[in-house]
PDB file of N, CA, C and O in Angstrom:
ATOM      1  N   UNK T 235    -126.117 161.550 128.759  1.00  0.00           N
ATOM      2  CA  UNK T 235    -124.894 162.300 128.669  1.00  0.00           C
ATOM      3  C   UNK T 235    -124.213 162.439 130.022  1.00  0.00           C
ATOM      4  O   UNK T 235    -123.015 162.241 130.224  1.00  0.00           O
ATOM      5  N   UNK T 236    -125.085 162.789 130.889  1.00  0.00           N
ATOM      6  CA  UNK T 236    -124.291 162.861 132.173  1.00  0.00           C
ATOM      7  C   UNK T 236    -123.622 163.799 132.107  1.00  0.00           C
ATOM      8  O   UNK T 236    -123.892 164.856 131.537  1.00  0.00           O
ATOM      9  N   UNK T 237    -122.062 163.344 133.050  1.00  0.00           N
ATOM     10  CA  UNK T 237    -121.144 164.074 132.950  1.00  0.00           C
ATOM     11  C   UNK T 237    -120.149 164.575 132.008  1.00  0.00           C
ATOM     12  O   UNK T 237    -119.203 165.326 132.248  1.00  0.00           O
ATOM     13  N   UNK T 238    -120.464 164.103 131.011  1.00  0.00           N
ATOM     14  CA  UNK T 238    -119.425 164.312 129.434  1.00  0.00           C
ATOM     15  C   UNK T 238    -120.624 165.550 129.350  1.00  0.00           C
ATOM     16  O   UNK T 238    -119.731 166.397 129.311  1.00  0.00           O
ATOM     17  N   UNK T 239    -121.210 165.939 129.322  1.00  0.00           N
ATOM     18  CA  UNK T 239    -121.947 167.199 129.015  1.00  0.00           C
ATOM     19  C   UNK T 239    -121.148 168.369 129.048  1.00  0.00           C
ATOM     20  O   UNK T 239    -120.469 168.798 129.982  1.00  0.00           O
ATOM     21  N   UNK T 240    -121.380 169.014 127.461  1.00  0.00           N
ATOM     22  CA  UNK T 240    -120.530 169.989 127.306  1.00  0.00           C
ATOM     23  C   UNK T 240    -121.058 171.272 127.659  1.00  0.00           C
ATOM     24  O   UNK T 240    -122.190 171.573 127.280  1.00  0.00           O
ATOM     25  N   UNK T 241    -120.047 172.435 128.662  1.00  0.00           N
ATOM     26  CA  UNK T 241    -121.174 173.596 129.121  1.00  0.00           C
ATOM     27  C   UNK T 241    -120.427 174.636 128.362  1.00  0.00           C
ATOM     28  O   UNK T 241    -119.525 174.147 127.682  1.00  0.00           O
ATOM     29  N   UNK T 242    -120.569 176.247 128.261  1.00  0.00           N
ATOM     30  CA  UNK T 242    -120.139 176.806 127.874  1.00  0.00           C
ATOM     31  C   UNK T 242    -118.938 177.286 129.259  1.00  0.00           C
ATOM     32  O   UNK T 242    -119.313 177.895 130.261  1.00  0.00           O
ATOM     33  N   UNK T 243    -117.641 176.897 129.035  1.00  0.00           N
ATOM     34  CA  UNK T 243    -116.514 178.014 129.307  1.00  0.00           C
ATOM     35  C   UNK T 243    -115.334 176.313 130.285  1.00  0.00           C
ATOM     36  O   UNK T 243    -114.487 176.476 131.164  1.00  0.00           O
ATOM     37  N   UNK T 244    -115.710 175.133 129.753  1.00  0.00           N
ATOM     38  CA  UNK T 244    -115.415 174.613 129.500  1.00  0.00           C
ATOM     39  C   UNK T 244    -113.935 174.275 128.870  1.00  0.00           C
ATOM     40  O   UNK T 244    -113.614 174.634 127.737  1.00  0.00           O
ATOM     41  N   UNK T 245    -113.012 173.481 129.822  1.00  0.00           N
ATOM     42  CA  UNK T 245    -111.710 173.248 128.525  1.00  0.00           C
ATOM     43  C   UNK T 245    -111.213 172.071 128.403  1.00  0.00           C
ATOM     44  O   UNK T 245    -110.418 171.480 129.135  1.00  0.00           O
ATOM     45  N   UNK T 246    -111.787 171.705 127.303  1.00  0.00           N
ATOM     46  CA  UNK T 246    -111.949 170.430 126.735  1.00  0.00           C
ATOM     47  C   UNK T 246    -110.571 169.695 125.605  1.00  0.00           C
ATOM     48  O   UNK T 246    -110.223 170.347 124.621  1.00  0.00           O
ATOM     49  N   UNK T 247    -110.094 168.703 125.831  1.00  0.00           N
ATOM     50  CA  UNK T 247    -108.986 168.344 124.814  1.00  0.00           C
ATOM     51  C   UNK T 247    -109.792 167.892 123.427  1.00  0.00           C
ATOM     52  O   UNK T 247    -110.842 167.282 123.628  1.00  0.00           O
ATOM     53  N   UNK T 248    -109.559 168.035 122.582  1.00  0.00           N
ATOM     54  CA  UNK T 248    -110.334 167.738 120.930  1.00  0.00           C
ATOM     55  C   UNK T 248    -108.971 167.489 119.680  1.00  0.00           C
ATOM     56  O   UNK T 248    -107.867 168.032 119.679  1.00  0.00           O
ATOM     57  N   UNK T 249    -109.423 166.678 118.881  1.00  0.00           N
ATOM     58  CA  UNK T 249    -108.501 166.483 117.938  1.00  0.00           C
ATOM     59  C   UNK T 249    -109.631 167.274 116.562  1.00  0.00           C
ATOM     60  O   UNK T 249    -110.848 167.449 116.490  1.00  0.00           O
ATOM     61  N   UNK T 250    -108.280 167.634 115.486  1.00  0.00           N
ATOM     62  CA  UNK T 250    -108.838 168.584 114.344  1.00  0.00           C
ATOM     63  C   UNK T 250    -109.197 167.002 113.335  1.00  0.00           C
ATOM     64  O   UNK T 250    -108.614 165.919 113.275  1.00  0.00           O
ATOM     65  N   UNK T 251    -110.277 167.484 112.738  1.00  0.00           N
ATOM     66  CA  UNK T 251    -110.912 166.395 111.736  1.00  0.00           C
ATOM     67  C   UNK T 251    -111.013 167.009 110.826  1.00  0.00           C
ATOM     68  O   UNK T 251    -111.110 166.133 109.966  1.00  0.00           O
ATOM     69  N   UNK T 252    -111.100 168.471 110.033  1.00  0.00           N
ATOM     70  CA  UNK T 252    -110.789 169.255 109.110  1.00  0.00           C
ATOM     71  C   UNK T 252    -110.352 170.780 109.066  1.00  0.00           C
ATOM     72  O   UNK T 252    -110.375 171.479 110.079  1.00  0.00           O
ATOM     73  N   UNK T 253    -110.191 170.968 108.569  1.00  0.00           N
ATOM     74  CA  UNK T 253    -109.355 172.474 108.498  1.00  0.00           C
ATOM     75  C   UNK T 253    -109.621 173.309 107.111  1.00  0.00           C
ATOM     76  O   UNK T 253    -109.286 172.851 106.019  1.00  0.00           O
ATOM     77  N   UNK T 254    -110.102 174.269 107.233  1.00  0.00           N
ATOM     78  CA  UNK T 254    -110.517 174.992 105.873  1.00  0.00           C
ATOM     79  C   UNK T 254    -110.728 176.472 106.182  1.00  0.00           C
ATOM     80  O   UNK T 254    -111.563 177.135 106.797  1.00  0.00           O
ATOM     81  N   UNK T 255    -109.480 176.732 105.407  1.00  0.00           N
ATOM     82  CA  UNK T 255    -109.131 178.638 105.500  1.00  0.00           C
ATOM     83  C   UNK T 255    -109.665 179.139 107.148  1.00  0.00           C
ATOM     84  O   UNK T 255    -109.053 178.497 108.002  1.00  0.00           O
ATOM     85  N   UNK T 256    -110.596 180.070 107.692  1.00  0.00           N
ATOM     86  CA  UNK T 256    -110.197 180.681 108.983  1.00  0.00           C
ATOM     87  C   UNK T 256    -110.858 179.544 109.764  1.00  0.00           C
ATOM     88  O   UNK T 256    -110.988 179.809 110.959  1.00  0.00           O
ATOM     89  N   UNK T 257    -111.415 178.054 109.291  1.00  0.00           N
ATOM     90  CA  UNK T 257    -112.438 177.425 110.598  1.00  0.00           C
ATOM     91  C   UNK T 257    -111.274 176.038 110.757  1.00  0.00           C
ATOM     92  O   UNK T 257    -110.301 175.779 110.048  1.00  0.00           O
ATOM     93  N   UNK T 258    -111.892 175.199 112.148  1.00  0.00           N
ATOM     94  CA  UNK T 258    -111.603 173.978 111.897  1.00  0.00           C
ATOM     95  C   UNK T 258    -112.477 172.979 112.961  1.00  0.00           C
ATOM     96  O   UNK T 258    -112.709 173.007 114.169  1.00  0.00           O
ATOM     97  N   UNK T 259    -112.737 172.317 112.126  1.00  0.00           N
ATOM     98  CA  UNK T 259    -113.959 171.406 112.894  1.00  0.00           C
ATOM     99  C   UNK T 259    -113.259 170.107 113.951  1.00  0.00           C
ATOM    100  O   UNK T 259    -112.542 169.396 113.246  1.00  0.00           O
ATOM    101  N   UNK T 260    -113.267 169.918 114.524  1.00  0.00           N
ATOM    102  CA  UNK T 260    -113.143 169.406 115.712  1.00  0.00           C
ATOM    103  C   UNK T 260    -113.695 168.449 116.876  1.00  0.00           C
ATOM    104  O   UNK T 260    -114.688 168.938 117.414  1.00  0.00           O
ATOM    105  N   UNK T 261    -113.343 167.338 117.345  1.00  0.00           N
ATOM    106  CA  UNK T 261    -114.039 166.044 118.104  1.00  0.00           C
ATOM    107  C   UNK T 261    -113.712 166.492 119.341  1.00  0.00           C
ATOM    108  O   UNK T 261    -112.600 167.020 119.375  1.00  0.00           O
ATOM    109  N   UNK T 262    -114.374 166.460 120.495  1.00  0.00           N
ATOM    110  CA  UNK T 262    -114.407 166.774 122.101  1.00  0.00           C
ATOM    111  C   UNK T 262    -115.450 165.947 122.637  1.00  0.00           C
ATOM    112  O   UNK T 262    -116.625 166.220 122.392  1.00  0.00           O
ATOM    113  N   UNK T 263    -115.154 165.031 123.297  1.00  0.00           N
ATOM    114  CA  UNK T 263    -116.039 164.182 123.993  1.00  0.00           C
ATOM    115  C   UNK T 263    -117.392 163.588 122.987  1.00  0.00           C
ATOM    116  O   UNK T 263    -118.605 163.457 123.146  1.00  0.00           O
ATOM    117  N   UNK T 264    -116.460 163.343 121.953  1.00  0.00           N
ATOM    118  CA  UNK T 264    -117.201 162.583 120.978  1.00  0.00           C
ATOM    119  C   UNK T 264    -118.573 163.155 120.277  1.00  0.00           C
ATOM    120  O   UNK T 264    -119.591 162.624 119.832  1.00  0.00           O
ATOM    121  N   UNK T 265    -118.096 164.492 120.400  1.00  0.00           N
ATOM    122  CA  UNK T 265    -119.169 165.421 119.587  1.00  0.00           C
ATOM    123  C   UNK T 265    -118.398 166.659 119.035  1.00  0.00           C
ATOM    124  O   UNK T 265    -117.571 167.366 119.611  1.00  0.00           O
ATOM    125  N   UNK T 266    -118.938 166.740 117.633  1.00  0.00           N
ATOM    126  CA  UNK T 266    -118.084 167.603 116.671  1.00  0.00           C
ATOM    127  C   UNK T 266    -118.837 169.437 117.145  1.00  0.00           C
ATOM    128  O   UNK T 266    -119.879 169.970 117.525  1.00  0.00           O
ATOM    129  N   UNK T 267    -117.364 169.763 116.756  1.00  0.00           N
ATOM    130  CA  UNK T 267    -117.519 171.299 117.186  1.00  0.00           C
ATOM    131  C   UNK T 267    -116.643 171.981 116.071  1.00  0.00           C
ATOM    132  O   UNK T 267    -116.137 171.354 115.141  1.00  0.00           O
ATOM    133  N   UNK T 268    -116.541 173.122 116.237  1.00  0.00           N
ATOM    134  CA  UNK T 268    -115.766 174.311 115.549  1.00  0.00           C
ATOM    135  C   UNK T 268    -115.352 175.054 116.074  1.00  0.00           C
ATOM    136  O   UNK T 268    -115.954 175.637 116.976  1.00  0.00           O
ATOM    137  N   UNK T 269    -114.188 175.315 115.718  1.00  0.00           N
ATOM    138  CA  UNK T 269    -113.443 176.642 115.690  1.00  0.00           C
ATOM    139  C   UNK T 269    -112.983 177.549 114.794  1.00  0.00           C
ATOM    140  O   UNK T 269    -112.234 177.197 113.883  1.00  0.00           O
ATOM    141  N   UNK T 270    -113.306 178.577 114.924  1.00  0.00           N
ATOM    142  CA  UNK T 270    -113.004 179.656 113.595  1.00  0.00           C
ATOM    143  C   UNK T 270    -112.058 180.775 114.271  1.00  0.00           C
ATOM    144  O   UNK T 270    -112.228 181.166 115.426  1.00  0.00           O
ATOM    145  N   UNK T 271    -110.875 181.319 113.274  1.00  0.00           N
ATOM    146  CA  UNK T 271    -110.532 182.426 113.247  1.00  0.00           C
ATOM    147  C   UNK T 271    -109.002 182.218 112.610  1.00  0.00           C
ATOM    148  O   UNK T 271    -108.898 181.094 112.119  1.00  0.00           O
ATOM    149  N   UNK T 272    -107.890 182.955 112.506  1.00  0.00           N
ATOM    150  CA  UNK T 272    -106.712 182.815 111.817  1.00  0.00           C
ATOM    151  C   UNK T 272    -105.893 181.363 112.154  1.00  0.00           C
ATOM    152  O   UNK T 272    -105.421 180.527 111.384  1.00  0.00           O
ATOM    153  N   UNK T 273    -105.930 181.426 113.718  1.00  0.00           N
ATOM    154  CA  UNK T 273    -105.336 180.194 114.012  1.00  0.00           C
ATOM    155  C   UNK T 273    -105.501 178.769 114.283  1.00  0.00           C
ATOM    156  O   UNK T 273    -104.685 177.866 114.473  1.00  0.00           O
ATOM    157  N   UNK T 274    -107.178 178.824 114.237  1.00  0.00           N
ATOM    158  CA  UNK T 274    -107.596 177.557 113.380  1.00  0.00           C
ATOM    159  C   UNK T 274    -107.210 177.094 111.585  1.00  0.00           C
ATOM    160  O   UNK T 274    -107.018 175.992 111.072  1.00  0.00           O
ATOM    161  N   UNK T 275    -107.215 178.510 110.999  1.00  0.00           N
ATOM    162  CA  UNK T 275    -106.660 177.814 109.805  1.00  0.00           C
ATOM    163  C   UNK T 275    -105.599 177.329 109.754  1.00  0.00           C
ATOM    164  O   UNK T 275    -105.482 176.783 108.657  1.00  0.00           O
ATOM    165  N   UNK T 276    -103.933 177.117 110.892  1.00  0.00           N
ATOM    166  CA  UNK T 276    -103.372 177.296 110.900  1.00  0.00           C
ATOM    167  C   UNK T 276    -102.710 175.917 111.265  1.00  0.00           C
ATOM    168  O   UNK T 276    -101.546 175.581 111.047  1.00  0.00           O
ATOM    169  N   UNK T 277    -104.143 174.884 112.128  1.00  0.00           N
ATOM    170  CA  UNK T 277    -103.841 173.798 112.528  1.00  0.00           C
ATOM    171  C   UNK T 277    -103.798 172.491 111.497  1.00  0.00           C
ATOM    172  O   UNK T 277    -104.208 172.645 110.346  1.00  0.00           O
ATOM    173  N   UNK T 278    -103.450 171.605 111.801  1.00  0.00           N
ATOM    174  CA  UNK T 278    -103.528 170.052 111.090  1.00  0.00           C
ATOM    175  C   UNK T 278    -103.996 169.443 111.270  1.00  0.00           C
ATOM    176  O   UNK T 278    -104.015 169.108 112.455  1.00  0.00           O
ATOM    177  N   UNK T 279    -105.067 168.486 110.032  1.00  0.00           N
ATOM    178  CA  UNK T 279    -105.983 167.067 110.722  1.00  0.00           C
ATOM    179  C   UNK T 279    -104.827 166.122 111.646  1.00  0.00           C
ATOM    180  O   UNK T 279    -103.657 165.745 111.566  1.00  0.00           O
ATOM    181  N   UNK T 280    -105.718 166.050 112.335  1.00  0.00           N
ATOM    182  CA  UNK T 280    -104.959 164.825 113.194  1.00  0.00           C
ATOM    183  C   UNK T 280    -104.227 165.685 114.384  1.00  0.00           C
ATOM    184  O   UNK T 280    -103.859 164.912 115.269  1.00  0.00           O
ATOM    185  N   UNK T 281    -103.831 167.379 114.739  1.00  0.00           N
ATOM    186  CA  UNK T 281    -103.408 167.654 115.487  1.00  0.00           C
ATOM    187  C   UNK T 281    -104.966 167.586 117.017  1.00  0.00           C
ATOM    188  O   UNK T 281    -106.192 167.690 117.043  1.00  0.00           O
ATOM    189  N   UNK T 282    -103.611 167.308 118.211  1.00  0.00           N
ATOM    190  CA  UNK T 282    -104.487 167.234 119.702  1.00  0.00           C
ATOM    191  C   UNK T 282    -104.608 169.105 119.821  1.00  0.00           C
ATOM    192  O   UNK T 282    -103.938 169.810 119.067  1.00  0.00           O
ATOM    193  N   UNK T 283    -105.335 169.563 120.631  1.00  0.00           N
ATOM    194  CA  UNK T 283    -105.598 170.490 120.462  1.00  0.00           C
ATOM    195  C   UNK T 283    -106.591 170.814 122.369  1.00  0.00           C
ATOM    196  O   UNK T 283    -107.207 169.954 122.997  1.00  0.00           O
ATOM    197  N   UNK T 284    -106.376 172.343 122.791  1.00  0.00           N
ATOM    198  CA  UNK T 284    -107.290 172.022 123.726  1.00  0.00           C
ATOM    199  C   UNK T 284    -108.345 173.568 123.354  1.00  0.00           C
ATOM    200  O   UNK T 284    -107.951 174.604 122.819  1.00  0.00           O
ATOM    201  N   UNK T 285    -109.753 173.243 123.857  1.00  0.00           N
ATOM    202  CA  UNK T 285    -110.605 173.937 123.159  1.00  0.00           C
ATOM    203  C   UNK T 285    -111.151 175.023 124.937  1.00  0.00           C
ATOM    204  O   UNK T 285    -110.944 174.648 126.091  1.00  0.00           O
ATOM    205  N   UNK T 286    -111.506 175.702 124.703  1.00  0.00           N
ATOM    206  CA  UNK T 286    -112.498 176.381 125.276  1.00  0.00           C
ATOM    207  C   UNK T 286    -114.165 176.157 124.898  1.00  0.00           C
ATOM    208  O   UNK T 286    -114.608 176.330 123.762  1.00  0.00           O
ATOM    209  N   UNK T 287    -114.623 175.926 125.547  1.00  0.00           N
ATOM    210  CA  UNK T 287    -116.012 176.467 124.915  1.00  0.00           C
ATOM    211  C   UNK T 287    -117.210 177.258 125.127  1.00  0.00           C
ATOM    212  O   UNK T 287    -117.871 177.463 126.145  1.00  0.00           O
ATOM    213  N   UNK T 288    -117.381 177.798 123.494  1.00  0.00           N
ATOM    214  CA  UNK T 288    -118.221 179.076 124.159  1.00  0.00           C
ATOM    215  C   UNK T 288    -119.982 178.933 124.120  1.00  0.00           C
ATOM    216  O   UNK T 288    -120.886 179.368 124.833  1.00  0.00           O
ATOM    217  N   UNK T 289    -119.928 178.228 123.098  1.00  0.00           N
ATOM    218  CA  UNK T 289    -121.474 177.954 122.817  1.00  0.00           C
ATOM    219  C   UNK T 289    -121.831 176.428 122.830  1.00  0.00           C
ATOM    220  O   UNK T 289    -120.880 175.704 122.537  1.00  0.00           O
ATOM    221  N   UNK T 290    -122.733 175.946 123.044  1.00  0.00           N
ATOM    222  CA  UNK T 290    -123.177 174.245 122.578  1.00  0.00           C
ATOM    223  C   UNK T 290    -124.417 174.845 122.448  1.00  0.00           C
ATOM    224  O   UNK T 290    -124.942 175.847 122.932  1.00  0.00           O
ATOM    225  N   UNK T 291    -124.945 173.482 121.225  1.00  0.00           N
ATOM    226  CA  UNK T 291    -125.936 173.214 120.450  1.00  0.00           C
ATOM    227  C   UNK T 291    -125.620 175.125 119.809  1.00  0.00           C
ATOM    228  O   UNK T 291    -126.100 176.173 120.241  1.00  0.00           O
ATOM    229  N   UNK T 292    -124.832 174.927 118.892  1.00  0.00           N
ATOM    230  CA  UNK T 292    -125.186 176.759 118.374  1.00  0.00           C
ATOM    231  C   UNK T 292    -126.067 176.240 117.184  1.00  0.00           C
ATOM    232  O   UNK T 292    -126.011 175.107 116.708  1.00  0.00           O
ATOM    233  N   UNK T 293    -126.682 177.003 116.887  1.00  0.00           N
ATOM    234  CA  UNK T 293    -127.242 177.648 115.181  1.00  0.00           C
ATOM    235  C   UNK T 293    -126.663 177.540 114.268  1.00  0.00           C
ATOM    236  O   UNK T 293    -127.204 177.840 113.203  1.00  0.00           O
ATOM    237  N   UNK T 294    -125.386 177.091 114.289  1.00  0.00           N
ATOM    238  CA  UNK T 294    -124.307 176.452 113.294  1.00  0.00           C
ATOM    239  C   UNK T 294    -124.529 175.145 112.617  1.00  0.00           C
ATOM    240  O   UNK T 294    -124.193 174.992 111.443  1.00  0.00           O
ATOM    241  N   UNK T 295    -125.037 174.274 113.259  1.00  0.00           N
ATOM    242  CA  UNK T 295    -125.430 172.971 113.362  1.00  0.00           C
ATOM    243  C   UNK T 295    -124.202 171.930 113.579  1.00  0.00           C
ATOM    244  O   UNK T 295    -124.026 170.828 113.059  1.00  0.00           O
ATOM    245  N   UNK T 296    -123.367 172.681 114.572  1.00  0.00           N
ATOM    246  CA  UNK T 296    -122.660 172.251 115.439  1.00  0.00           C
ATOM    247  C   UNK T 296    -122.798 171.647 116.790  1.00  0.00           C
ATOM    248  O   UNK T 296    -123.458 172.213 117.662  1.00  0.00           O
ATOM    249  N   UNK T 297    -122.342 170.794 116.940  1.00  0.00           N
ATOM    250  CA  UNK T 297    -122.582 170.104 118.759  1.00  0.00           C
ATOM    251  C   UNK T 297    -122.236 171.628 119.760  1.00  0.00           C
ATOM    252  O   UNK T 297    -122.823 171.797 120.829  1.00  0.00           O
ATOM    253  N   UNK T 298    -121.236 172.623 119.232  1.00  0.00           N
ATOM    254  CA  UNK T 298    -120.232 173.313 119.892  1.00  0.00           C
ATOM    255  C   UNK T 298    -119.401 174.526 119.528  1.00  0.00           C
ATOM    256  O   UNK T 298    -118.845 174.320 118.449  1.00  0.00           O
ATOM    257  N   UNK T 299    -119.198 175.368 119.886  1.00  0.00           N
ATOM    258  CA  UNK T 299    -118.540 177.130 119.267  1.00  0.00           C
ATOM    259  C   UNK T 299    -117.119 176.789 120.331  1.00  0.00           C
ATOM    260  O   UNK T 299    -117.276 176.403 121.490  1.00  0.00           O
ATOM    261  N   UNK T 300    -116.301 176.920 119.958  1.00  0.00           N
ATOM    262  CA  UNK T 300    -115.098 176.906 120.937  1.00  0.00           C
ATOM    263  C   UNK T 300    -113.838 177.711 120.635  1.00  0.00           C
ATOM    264  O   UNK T 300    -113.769 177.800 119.409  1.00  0.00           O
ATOM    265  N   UNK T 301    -113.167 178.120 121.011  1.00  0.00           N
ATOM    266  CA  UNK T 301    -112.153 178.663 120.726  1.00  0.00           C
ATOM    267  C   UNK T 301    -110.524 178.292 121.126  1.00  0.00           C
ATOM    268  O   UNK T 301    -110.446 178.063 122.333  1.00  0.00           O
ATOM    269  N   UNK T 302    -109.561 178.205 120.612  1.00  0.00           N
ATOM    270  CA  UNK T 302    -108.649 177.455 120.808  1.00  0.00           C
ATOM    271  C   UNK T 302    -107.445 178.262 121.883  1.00  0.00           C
ATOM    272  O   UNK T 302    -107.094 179.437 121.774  1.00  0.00           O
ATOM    273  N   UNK T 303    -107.021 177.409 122.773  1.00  0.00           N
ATOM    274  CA  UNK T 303    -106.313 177.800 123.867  1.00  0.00           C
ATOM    275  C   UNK T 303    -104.800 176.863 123.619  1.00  0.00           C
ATOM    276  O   UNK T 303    -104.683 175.678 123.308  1.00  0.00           O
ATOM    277  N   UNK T 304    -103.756 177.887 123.888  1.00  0.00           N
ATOM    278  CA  UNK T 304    -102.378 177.857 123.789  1.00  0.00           C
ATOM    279  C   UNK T 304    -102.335 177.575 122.287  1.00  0.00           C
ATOM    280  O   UNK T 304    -101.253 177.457 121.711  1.00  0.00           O
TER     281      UNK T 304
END
């Protein structure tokens, strides 16, 4: 992994790959993540997007916990 290694607090560019009511799952350095809350439901597959991140490897069975910025 090297330097593509994702840390927590991180701000990473990611495109949306699904979207479903408050979450939306998400690609960042070629590992899928999530974001949850109103304004993830709010986005579009296929929109660019830039992420924060708060957790990797979570308990989710996610690569990633992130939260969405601007």
């Amino acid at each position: 992994m090297g330097n593509d290694a994702l840390k927590p607090g991180d701000l990473v560019p990611g495109k949306v790959t699904r979207v479903q009511a408050m979450l939306a799952q998400v690609v960042a350095r070629e590992q899928r993540g999530v974001i949850y809350g109103g304004a993830a439901g709010k986005l579009t597959v296929g929109q660019h997007v830039k992420v924060r991140i708060l957790e990797v490897n979570g308990s989710n069975g996610y690569a990633f916990t992130g939260s969405l910025i601007g």
